Coordinates of C-alpha atoms and ligand atoms in Angstrom, one line a residue:
M505 CA -53.8 177.7 -79.8
S506 CA -55.8 175.2 -77.8
K507 CA -58.5 173.3 -79.6
Q508 CA -62.0 173.9 -78.4
R509 CA -63.9 170.9 -79.7
Y510 CA -63.3 167.3 -80.9
V511 CA -65.5 165.4 -83.2
V512 CA -65.3 161.7 -82.9
H513 CA -66.8 159.1 -85.3
G514 CA -67.2 155.9 -83.4
G515 CA -68.4 152.3 -83.6
Q516 CA -65.3 150.5 -84.8
P517 CA -62.6 148.6 -82.9
V518 CA -59.7 150.9 -82.0
S519 CA -56.3 149.5 -82.6
G520 CA -52.7 150.8 -83.1
R521 CA -49.9 152.3 -81.0
I522 CA -49.8 155.4 -78.9
R523 CA -47.2 156.9 -76.6
S524 CA -48.2 157.9 -73.0
L525 CA -46.7 161.3 -72.1
G526 CA -44.8 161.9 -68.8
A527 CA -47.2 161.8 -65.9
K528 CA -48.9 165.2 -65.2
N529 CA -49.2 164.3 -61.5
F530 CA -45.4 163.9 -61.2
A531 CA -44.2 166.5 -63.7
T532 CA -46.0 169.4 -62.1
K533 CA -44.8 168.4 -58.6
A534 CA -41.2 167.9 -59.9
M535 CA -41.4 171.5 -61.2
V536 CA -42.4 172.7 -57.8
A537 CA -39.5 170.7 -56.2
A538 CA -37.1 172.3 -58.6
L539 CA -37.7 175.6 -56.8
L540 CA -36.2 174.2 -53.6
A541 CA -32.8 174.0 -55.3
D542 CA -30.7 177.1 -55.5
G543 CA -29.6 176.0 -59.0
Q544 CA -30.9 174.5 -62.2
T545 CA -33.0 171.4 -62.7
R546 CA -33.7 169.5 -65.9
L547 CA -36.9 167.5 -66.2
L548 CA -36.9 164.9 -68.9
N549 CA -40.0 163.5 -70.5
A550 CA -42.0 166.6 -69.4
P551 CA -45.4 166.5 -71.0
R552 CA -46.6 169.4 -73.2
I553 CA -50.0 169.7 -71.5
G554 CA -52.1 172.5 -70.1
D555 CA -51.3 171.8 -66.4
V556 CA -47.6 172.0 -67.1
E557 CA -48.0 175.3 -69.0
I558 CA -50.0 176.6 -66.0
T559 CA -47.3 175.5 -63.6
C560 CA -44.6 177.2 -65.8
D561 CA -46.6 180.4 -65.5
L562 CA -46.8 180.1 -61.7
L563 CA -43.1 179.3 -61.4
A564 CA -42.3 182.2 -63.8
A565 CA -44.4 184.6 -61.7
A566 CA -42.3 183.6 -58.7
G567 CA -39.2 184.6 -60.7
A568 CA -37.9 181.2 -61.9
R569 CA -36.6 181.0 -65.5
I570 CA -38.1 178.2 -67.5
T571 CA -36.9 177.0 -70.9
W572 CA -38.3 174.2 -73.0
G573 CA -35.5 172.2 -74.7
P574 CA -35.6 169.6 -77.4
D575 CA -37.2 166.2 -76.7
S576 CA -39.7 167.3 -74.0
E577 CA -36.9 168.6 -71.7
L578 CA -37.8 171.4 -69.3
E579 CA -35.1 173.4 -67.6
I580 CA -35.9 175.3 -64.5
D581 CA -33.5 177.8 -63.0
A582 CA -34.6 178.7 -59.5
T583 CA -31.7 181.0 -58.6
T584 CA -33.7 184.0 -59.6
L585 CA -36.7 183.4 -57.3
A586 CA -38.1 186.8 -56.1
S587 CA -41.8 186.9 -55.6
A588 CA -43.8 185.1 -52.9
R589 CA -47.2 186.0 -54.4
V590 CA -48.7 183.1 -56.4
P591 CA -51.2 184.4 -59.0
V592 CA -54.5 182.7 -59.6
P593 CA -53.9 180.2 -62.4
D594 CA -55.4 181.0 -65.8
S595 CA -57.6 177.9 -65.7
G596 CA -59.1 179.1 -62.4
S597 CA -58.6 175.7 -60.9
N598 CA -55.4 173.8 -60.3
R599 CA -53.8 172.1 -57.2
I600 CA -50.3 173.6 -57.7
P601 CA -50.6 176.9 -55.8
I602 CA -51.1 175.3 -52.4
L603 CA -48.0 173.1 -53.0
L604 CA -45.9 176.3 -53.6
L605 CA -46.7 177.5 -50.0
G606 CA -43.9 175.4 -48.3
V607 CA -41.4 175.9 -51.1
L608 CA -41.8 179.7 -51.1
L609 CA -41.6 179.8 -47.3
H610 CA -38.3 178.1 -47.4
R611 CA -36.8 180.2 -50.2
L612 CA -38.3 183.6 -49.6
G613 CA -39.6 183.5 -46.0
E614 CA -43.2 184.1 -47.0
A615 CA -45.9 182.9 -49.4
H616 CA -49.2 184.4 -50.6
V617 CA -51.3 181.6 -52.1
P618 CA -54.7 182.0 -53.7
V619 CA -57.6 179.8 -52.8
V620 CA -58.3 177.6 -55.8
S621 CA -59.9 174.2 -56.2
G622 CA -59.0 171.5 -58.6
C623 CA -61.3 169.7 -61.1
N624 CA -64.9 169.7 -60.0
I625 CA -65.0 166.2 -58.4
G626 CA -65.6 167.0 -54.7
A627 CA -64.9 169.7 -52.2
R628 CA -61.0 169.6 -52.6
P629 CA -60.2 171.2 -49.3
V630 CA -56.5 172.1 -48.3
D631 CA -56.9 171.8 -44.5
F632 CA -54.2 169.1 -44.2
H633 CA -51.7 171.3 -46.2
L634 CA -52.3 174.2 -43.8
T635 CA -52.1 172.1 -40.7
A636 CA -48.9 170.6 -41.9
A637 CA -47.4 174.0 -42.6
R638 CA -48.4 175.2 -39.2
M639 CA -46.9 172.1 -37.6
F640 CA -43.6 173.0 -39.3
G641 CA -43.8 176.5 -37.7
A642 CA -45.4 178.6 -40.4
E643 CA -47.7 181.4 -39.3
I644 CA -50.7 181.4 -41.7
E645 CA -53.5 184.0 -42.0
V646 CA -56.6 183.3 -44.0
A647 CA -57.3 186.4 -46.1
P648 CA -60.2 186.9 -48.6
D649 CA -57.8 186.4 -51.5
G650 CA -56.0 183.3 -50.1
Y651 CA -53.5 182.3 -47.5
R652 CA -50.6 184.5 -46.3
A653 CA -47.9 182.5 -44.7
R654 CA -44.6 183.5 -43.2
R655 CA -41.9 182.0 -41.0
R656 CA -39.8 183.4 -38.2
G657 CA -36.4 181.8 -38.6
R658 CA -36.1 178.4 -40.2
L659 CA -39.0 176.0 -40.4
Q660 CA -38.8 173.3 -37.7
A661 CA -39.2 169.6 -38.0
C662 CA -42.4 168.1 -36.7
H663 CA -44.3 164.8 -36.1
Y664 CA -47.6 164.9 -38.1
R665 CA -50.0 162.1 -38.8
L666 CA -52.1 162.9 -41.9
P667 CA -55.8 162.3 -41.3
Y668 CA -55.9 160.6 -44.7
P669 CA -53.1 159.5 -47.1
S670 CA -53.6 162.6 -49.3
V671 CA -51.3 162.8 -52.3
G672 CA -51.1 166.6 -52.2
A673 CA -50.6 166.9 -48.5
T674 CA -47.9 164.2 -48.5
E675 CA -46.1 166.3 -51.2
S676 CA -46.6 169.5 -49.1
C677 CA -45.0 167.6 -46.1
L678 CA -42.1 166.6 -48.3
Y679 CA -41.4 170.1 -49.5
L680 CA -41.8 171.5 -45.9
G681 CA -39.6 168.8 -44.3
V682 CA -36.6 168.6 -46.6
L683 CA -35.2 172.0 -45.7
A684 CA -36.6 172.2 -42.1
R685 CA -34.4 172.1 -39.1
G686 CA -34.3 168.6 -37.5
T687 CA -35.9 165.3 -38.4
S688 CA -39.6 165.1 -39.2
I689 CA -41.9 162.0 -39.0
I690 CA -44.9 162.1 -41.3
E691 CA -47.4 159.2 -40.8
N692 CA -50.2 157.9 -43.0
V693 CA -48.6 159.3 -46.2
A694 CA -49.7 158.6 -49.8
I695 CA -47.3 156.2 -51.6
E696 CA -48.5 156.6 -55.2
P697 CA -45.8 155.9 -57.8
E698 CA -45.6 159.7 -58.6
I699 CA -44.8 160.3 -54.9
M700 CA -42.1 157.6 -54.9
A701 CA -40.6 159.4 -57.9
L702 CA -40.8 162.7 -56.1
V703 CA -39.0 161.2 -53.0
T704 CA -36.4 159.8 -55.3
M705 CA -35.9 163.1 -57.1
L706 CA -35.7 165.1 -53.8
N707 CA -33.1 162.6 -52.5
A708 CA -31.2 163.1 -55.8
M709 CA -31.2 166.8 -55.0
G710 CA -29.5 166.1 -51.6
A711 CA -32.5 165.5 -49.4
R712 CA -32.5 162.8 -46.7
I713 CA -35.9 161.1 -46.9
Q714 CA -36.7 157.5 -46.0
L715 CA -39.9 155.7 -46.5
L716 CA -40.6 153.2 -43.7
P717 CA -43.2 150.5 -43.7
N718 CA -46.7 151.5 -42.7
R719 CA -46.8 154.7 -44.7
E720 CA -44.3 156.6 -42.6
L721 CA -41.8 159.1 -43.9
V722 CA -38.7 160.1 -42.0
I723 CA -37.3 163.4 -43.3
E724 CA -34.0 164.6 -42.0
G725 CA -33.8 168.3 -42.9
V726 CA -30.7 169.6 -44.8
D727 CA -29.4 173.1 -45.3
K728 CA -29.4 173.1 -49.0
L729 CA -30.7 171.3 -52.0
Y730 CA -29.0 171.1 -55.4
G731 CA -30.4 171.0 -59.0
T732 CA -30.6 167.7 -60.7
T733 CA -31.7 165.9 -63.9
F734 CA -34.7 163.6 -63.6
E735 CA -37.0 161.8 -65.9
A736 CA -40.7 161.8 -65.5
L737 CA -42.4 158.4 -65.3
G738 CA -45.1 157.7 -67.9
D739 CA -48.7 158.5 -67.1
R740 CA -50.4 155.4 -65.7
I741 CA -53.8 157.0 -65.9
E742 CA -53.5 157.7 -69.6
A743 CA -52.2 154.2 -70.2
A744 CA -55.1 152.6 -68.4
S745 CA -57.5 154.6 -70.5
W746 CA -56.1 153.2 -73.8
A747 CA -56.2 149.7 -72.2
A748 CA -59.9 150.2 -71.4
L749 CA -60.6 151.5 -74.9
A750 CA -58.9 148.5 -76.6
A751 CA -60.9 146.0 -74.5
A752 CA -64.2 148.0 -74.8
T753 CA -64.1 148.2 -78.6
G754 CA -62.5 144.8 -79.2
G755 CA -59.3 146.4 -80.7
E756 CA -55.7 146.0 -79.7
I757 CA -53.6 149.0 -78.5
V758 CA -49.9 149.1 -77.7
V759 CA -49.1 151.8 -75.2
E760 CA -45.5 153.0 -75.2
G761 CA -43.6 155.0 -72.5
I762 CA -45.2 153.2 -69.5
D763 CA -43.6 151.2 -66.8
P764 CA -45.9 148.1 -66.3
S765 CA -45.2 148.1 -62.5
T766 CA -47.1 151.4 -62.1
L767 CA -50.2 149.6 -63.4
I768 CA -49.9 146.8 -60.9
N769 CA -53.4 147.0 -59.4
F770 CA -55.0 147.9 -62.7
F771 CA -54.1 144.6 -64.4
G772 CA -56.2 142.4 -62.0
P773 CA -59.6 144.1 -62.5
F774 CA -58.8 144.6 -66.2
N775 CA -58.1 140.8 -66.6
A776 CA -61.2 140.0 -64.5
V777 CA -63.4 142.0 -66.9
G778 CA -62.0 140.1 -69.9
G779 CA -59.1 142.3 -70.9
G780 CA -55.7 140.9 -72.0
V781 CA -52.2 142.3 -71.4
A782 CA -48.9 141.4 -73.1
I783 CA -45.7 143.1 -72.0
E784 CA -43.9 144.0 -75.3
G785 CA -40.8 145.5 -73.9
P786 CA -39.5 147.4 -70.9
R787 CA -41.9 150.3 -71.5
A788 CA -44.5 149.0 -73.9
I789 CA -47.7 147.1 -73.2
R790 CA -50.2 145.6 -75.6
F791 CA -53.8 145.7 -74.4
F792 CA -56.7 143.7 -76.0
R793 CA -59.9 141.8 -75.3
R794 CA -59.0 138.3 -74.2
Q795 CA -62.5 137.0 -73.6
A796 CA -66.2 138.0 -73.5
L797 CA -66.5 141.0 -71.1
R798 CA -68.2 140.4 -67.8
S799 CA -69.2 142.6 -64.9
I800 CA -67.1 143.3 -61.8
V801 CA -67.3 144.9 -58.4
L802 CA -64.7 147.6 -58.0
E803 CA -63.6 149.9 -55.2
T804 CA -61.3 152.8 -55.7
D805 CA -58.7 153.5 -53.0
V806 CA -55.4 155.2 -52.4
F807 CA -52.3 153.4 -53.8
P808 CA -51.9 150.5 -53.9
G809 CA -55.7 150.4 -54.4
F810 CA -57.4 150.8 -57.7
A811 CA -56.8 154.5 -58.6
T812 CA -59.7 156.9 -58.5
D813 CA -58.4 158.3 -61.8
W814 CA -58.9 154.9 -63.4
Q815 CA -62.6 154.7 -62.6
Q816 CA -63.9 156.9 -65.4
P817 CA -62.3 155.0 -68.3
F818 CA -63.1 151.7 -66.5
A819 CA -66.8 152.7 -66.3
V820 CA -66.8 153.1 -70.1
L821 CA -65.4 149.5 -70.4
L822 CA -68.0 148.2 -68.0
T823 CA -70.8 149.5 -70.2
Q824 CA -69.7 146.7 -72.5
A825 CA -69.5 143.9 -69.9
S826 CA -72.4 141.4 -69.3
G827 CA -74.1 141.8 -66.0
I828 CA -74.3 144.4 -63.2
S829 CA -71.0 146.1 -62.3
I830 CA -70.5 148.2 -59.2
I831 CA -68.0 151.0 -58.6
H832 CA -67.6 152.2 -55.0
E833 CA -65.6 155.5 -55.1
T834 CA -63.8 156.0 -51.7
V835 CA -61.4 158.9 -52.6
Y836 CA -63.7 161.6 -53.8
E837 CA -67.2 162.2 -52.6
R838 CA -68.6 163.3 -56.0
R839 CA -66.9 161.7 -59.0
F840 CA -69.8 160.2 -61.0
D841 CA -71.4 163.2 -62.6
Y842 CA -69.9 162.1 -65.9
L843 CA -72.2 159.0 -65.9
D844 CA -75.0 161.2 -67.3
A845 CA -73.1 161.6 -70.5
L846 CA -72.6 157.8 -70.8
S847 CA -76.3 157.4 -70.2
A848 CA -77.1 159.9 -72.9
L849 CA -75.1 157.6 -75.3
G850 CA -77.2 154.6 -74.2
A851 CA -75.4 153.2 -71.1
R852 CA -77.6 152.1 -68.2
T853 CA -76.2 153.6 -65.0
Q854 CA -77.4 154.5 -61.6
I855 CA -75.7 156.5 -58.8
E856 CA -76.2 155.7 -55.1
T857 CA -75.3 157.6 -52.0
H858 CA -74.7 154.5 -49.8
C859 CA -71.5 152.5 -49.8
L860 CA -71.7 149.6 -52.2
G861 CA -68.6 147.9 -51.1
S862 CA -66.5 146.8 -48.1
V863 CA -63.7 149.4 -48.1
D864 CA -63.8 151.5 -44.9
C865 CA -65.1 154.7 -46.5
R866 CA -65.1 158.2 -45.2
F867 CA -68.4 158.9 -47.0
R868 CA -70.5 156.3 -45.2
G869 CA -73.8 157.7 -44.1
R870 CA -73.0 161.2 -45.4
D871 CA -75.3 161.2 -48.4
H872 CA -72.6 161.7 -51.1
P873 CA -73.3 160.2 -54.5
H874 CA -70.3 157.9 -54.5
S875 CA -71.4 154.5 -55.6
A876 CA -72.4 153.6 -59.2
I877 CA -74.2 150.7 -60.8
I878 CA -73.6 150.0 -64.4
Q879 CA -75.7 147.4 -66.3
G880 CA -74.3 146.0 -69.5
P881 CA -73.7 145.3 -72.2
T882 CA -75.3 148.3 -73.9
A883 CA -74.7 149.3 -77.5
L884 CA -73.7 153.0 -77.3
R885 CA -75.0 155.3 -80.1
S886 CA -74.7 159.0 -80.8
D887 CA -76.9 160.9 -83.3
G888 CA -74.7 164.0 -83.3
L889 CA -74.7 164.4 -79.5
T890 CA -72.6 167.1 -77.9
L891 CA -70.9 166.3 -74.6
D892 CA -69.4 169.0 -72.5
V893 CA -66.4 167.9 -70.5
P894 CA -66.7 168.3 -66.7
D895 CA -63.1 167.4 -65.7
L896 CA -60.0 166.2 -67.5
R897 CA -60.2 162.5 -66.6
A898 CA -63.9 162.3 -67.4
G899 CA -62.9 164.1 -70.6
L900 CA -60.8 161.3 -71.9
A901 CA -63.6 158.9 -70.9
Y902 CA -66.0 160.9 -73.1
V903 CA -63.6 160.5 -76.0
M904 CA -63.6 156.7 -75.3
A905 CA -67.3 156.6 -75.0
A906 CA -67.6 158.5 -78.3
A907 CA -65.2 156.1 -80.0
L908 CA -67.4 153.2 -78.8
A909 CA -70.7 154.8 -79.9
K910 CA -71.9 154.4 -83.4
G911 CA -72.3 157.8 -85.1
S912 CA -70.7 161.1 -84.5
T913 CA -70.2 162.9 -81.2
T914 CA -68.9 166.4 -80.6
I915 CA -66.9 167.0 -77.4
T916 CA -66.7 170.5 -76.0
S917 CA -64.6 172.2 -73.3
V918 CA -61.6 170.4 -74.8
P919 CA -59.0 172.6 -73.0
K920 CA -60.0 170.7 -69.8
I921 CA -58.9 167.5 -71.5
E922 CA -55.7 169.1 -72.8
R923 CA -54.8 170.2 -69.3
G924 CA -53.9 166.5 -68.8
Y925 CA -53.5 165.0 -72.3
G926 CA -51.4 166.9 -74.7
D927 CA -51.5 166.7 -78.5
L928 CA -54.3 164.1 -78.3
I929 CA -55.3 164.3 -82.0
E930 CA -51.7 164.2 -83.2
R931 CA -50.7 161.3 -80.9
A932 CA -53.9 159.4 -81.8
A933 CA -52.8 159.4 -85.4
G934 CA -51.3 155.9 -84.8
L935 CA -54.7 154.6 -83.7
S936 CA -57.7 153.7 -85.8
L937 CA -59.6 156.4 -83.9
S938 CA -61.5 158.9 -85.9
I939 CA -61.0 162.1 -84.0
S940 CA -60.6 165.6 -85.4
A941 CA -60.6 169.2 -84.1
A942 CA -63.5 171.4 -84.9
Ligands
EPU1465 N1 -58.3 166.0 -48.7 C1 -58.7 166.7 -47.6 N2 -58.0 167.7 -47.1 C2 -56.8 168.1 -47.7 C3 -56.3 167.4 -48.9 C4 -57.1 166.3 -49.3 O1 -59.8 166.4 -47.0 O2 -56.1 169.0 -47.3 C5 -59.1 164.9 -49.2 C6 -59.7 165.3 -50.6 O3 -60.9 166.1 -50.5 C7 -60.0 163.9 -51.2 C8 -58.8 163.1 -50.6 O4 -58.3 163.8 -49.5 O5 -61.2 163.4 -50.8 C9 -57.7 162.8 -51.5 O6 -57.2 164.0 -52.1 P1 -55.7 164.1 -52.5 O7 -55.1 165.2 -51.6 O8 -55.0 162.8 -52.4 O9 -55.8 164.6 -53.9 P2 -54.9 165.7 -54.7 O10 -53.5 165.7 -54.2 O11 -55.7 167.0 -54.7 C10 -54.1 164.2 -56.6 C11 -54.2 164.2 -58.1 C12 -55.6 163.7 -58.5 C13 -55.9 162.3 -57.9 C14 -55.7 162.4 -56.4 C15 -55.8 161.0 -55.8 C16 -52.8 166.0 -58.7 C17 -52.6 167.3 -59.3 N3 -54.0 165.5 -58.6 O12 -55.0 165.2 -56.1 O13 -55.6 163.7 -59.9 O14 -57.2 162.0 -58.2 O15 -54.4 162.9 -56.1 O16 -54.9 160.1 -56.3 O17 -51.8 165.3 -58.4 C18 -56.3 164.4 -62.0 O18 -55.1 164.1 -62.3 O19 -57.2 164.7 -62.8 C19 -56.6 164.3 -60.6 C20 -57.8 164.7 -60.1

């Protein structure tokens, strides 16, 4: 059963070793891709986390047979696909249902997809996904309970320029394009490492996808895709969080299971704040504090920019840096609500609606609270505070902040954290982090 609360006793440097699980934002998309094959797919290094369990339920509701094997191996048999109706996920929010639209359209000729958001970090619309599906020839009706899509004949290739390099919409275009008739060109796509892995996996299934310079995908549709075996890359968001914890507390943490190249644009700002990095092996990185921590100006962006999912753990680190740090969030319009919890622990933070940075930002002049100022260093302290987790990335940042703060902190709504980070307490046993379930 899922844990409901964590209790963290903080105030000491956190050191030790921890293994990053397979990346949630690849594994769940690879599971959706598996449905495109009229066969069996084995996903290696699949993380045992809430979002993967939710995706298993959605796939099973469509008729796929899913089996967990040893060593985090997930086998998905998509030969038995039968239902085009995607249920509302148990968590109430998750981005997978909309990704199933194109896949079910190919396999079953129709798809009924509920309207669900994701974590509460902004509006999370799906307009690009729907436009893409229509461009590929789907007919979509918007009903009170969601979207009803069908196709007449095979989906047709198209030329579509995404209004913004959305991760999910790029994935939707991939699913739609691989089995469509003809050659599609998708411009302005997202190129996050998880998307590159998805392209590689689809090509291993028999797809013909090429990534051209300037964020352009050329997808030559094929008649059939085949099952494959594919290994999930390590979670670069989790790895960055342990890095920030090591530097923030003055400890030393070795993160295993992570390819350093997926952290390419994390290392620069991390080093600039005063963090240190040592590559210990092909998939092991040691993170520590190299020098006194100092403030930095940071802007999040789509890959290869500094990932929006890195900003919460990084904000915790910045509470320990001397001077005034700035984070300009340009991917989501509202991703700083979690700063209230840091302030309750003693951090000095302020949220601004104007752009504090130079990246061309969609939120300019639109009154969204998307810039943050953090003044440090501040000694964090908790006299038995309870923090309720707003979303999963902020959730791990709360664990980090609690580890930094002298005293004991209770963290509630833990299932939100465990949607993205499985077996946290068990895996943290190799760290000098005092965390227990309550
Ligand atoms: N957007 C639209 N219309 C759309 C789709 C997106 O306006 O149809 C906007 C969004 O509102 C947002 C921006 O485009 O402002 C980027 O959203 P994107 O589609 O890239 O995000 P996503 O696919 O919903 C994934 C990850 C997020 C991660 C973002 C950005 C998954 C399941 N989620 O979301 O991760 O922050 O890409 O890298 O892959 C998380 O893991 O906790 C998480 C939130």
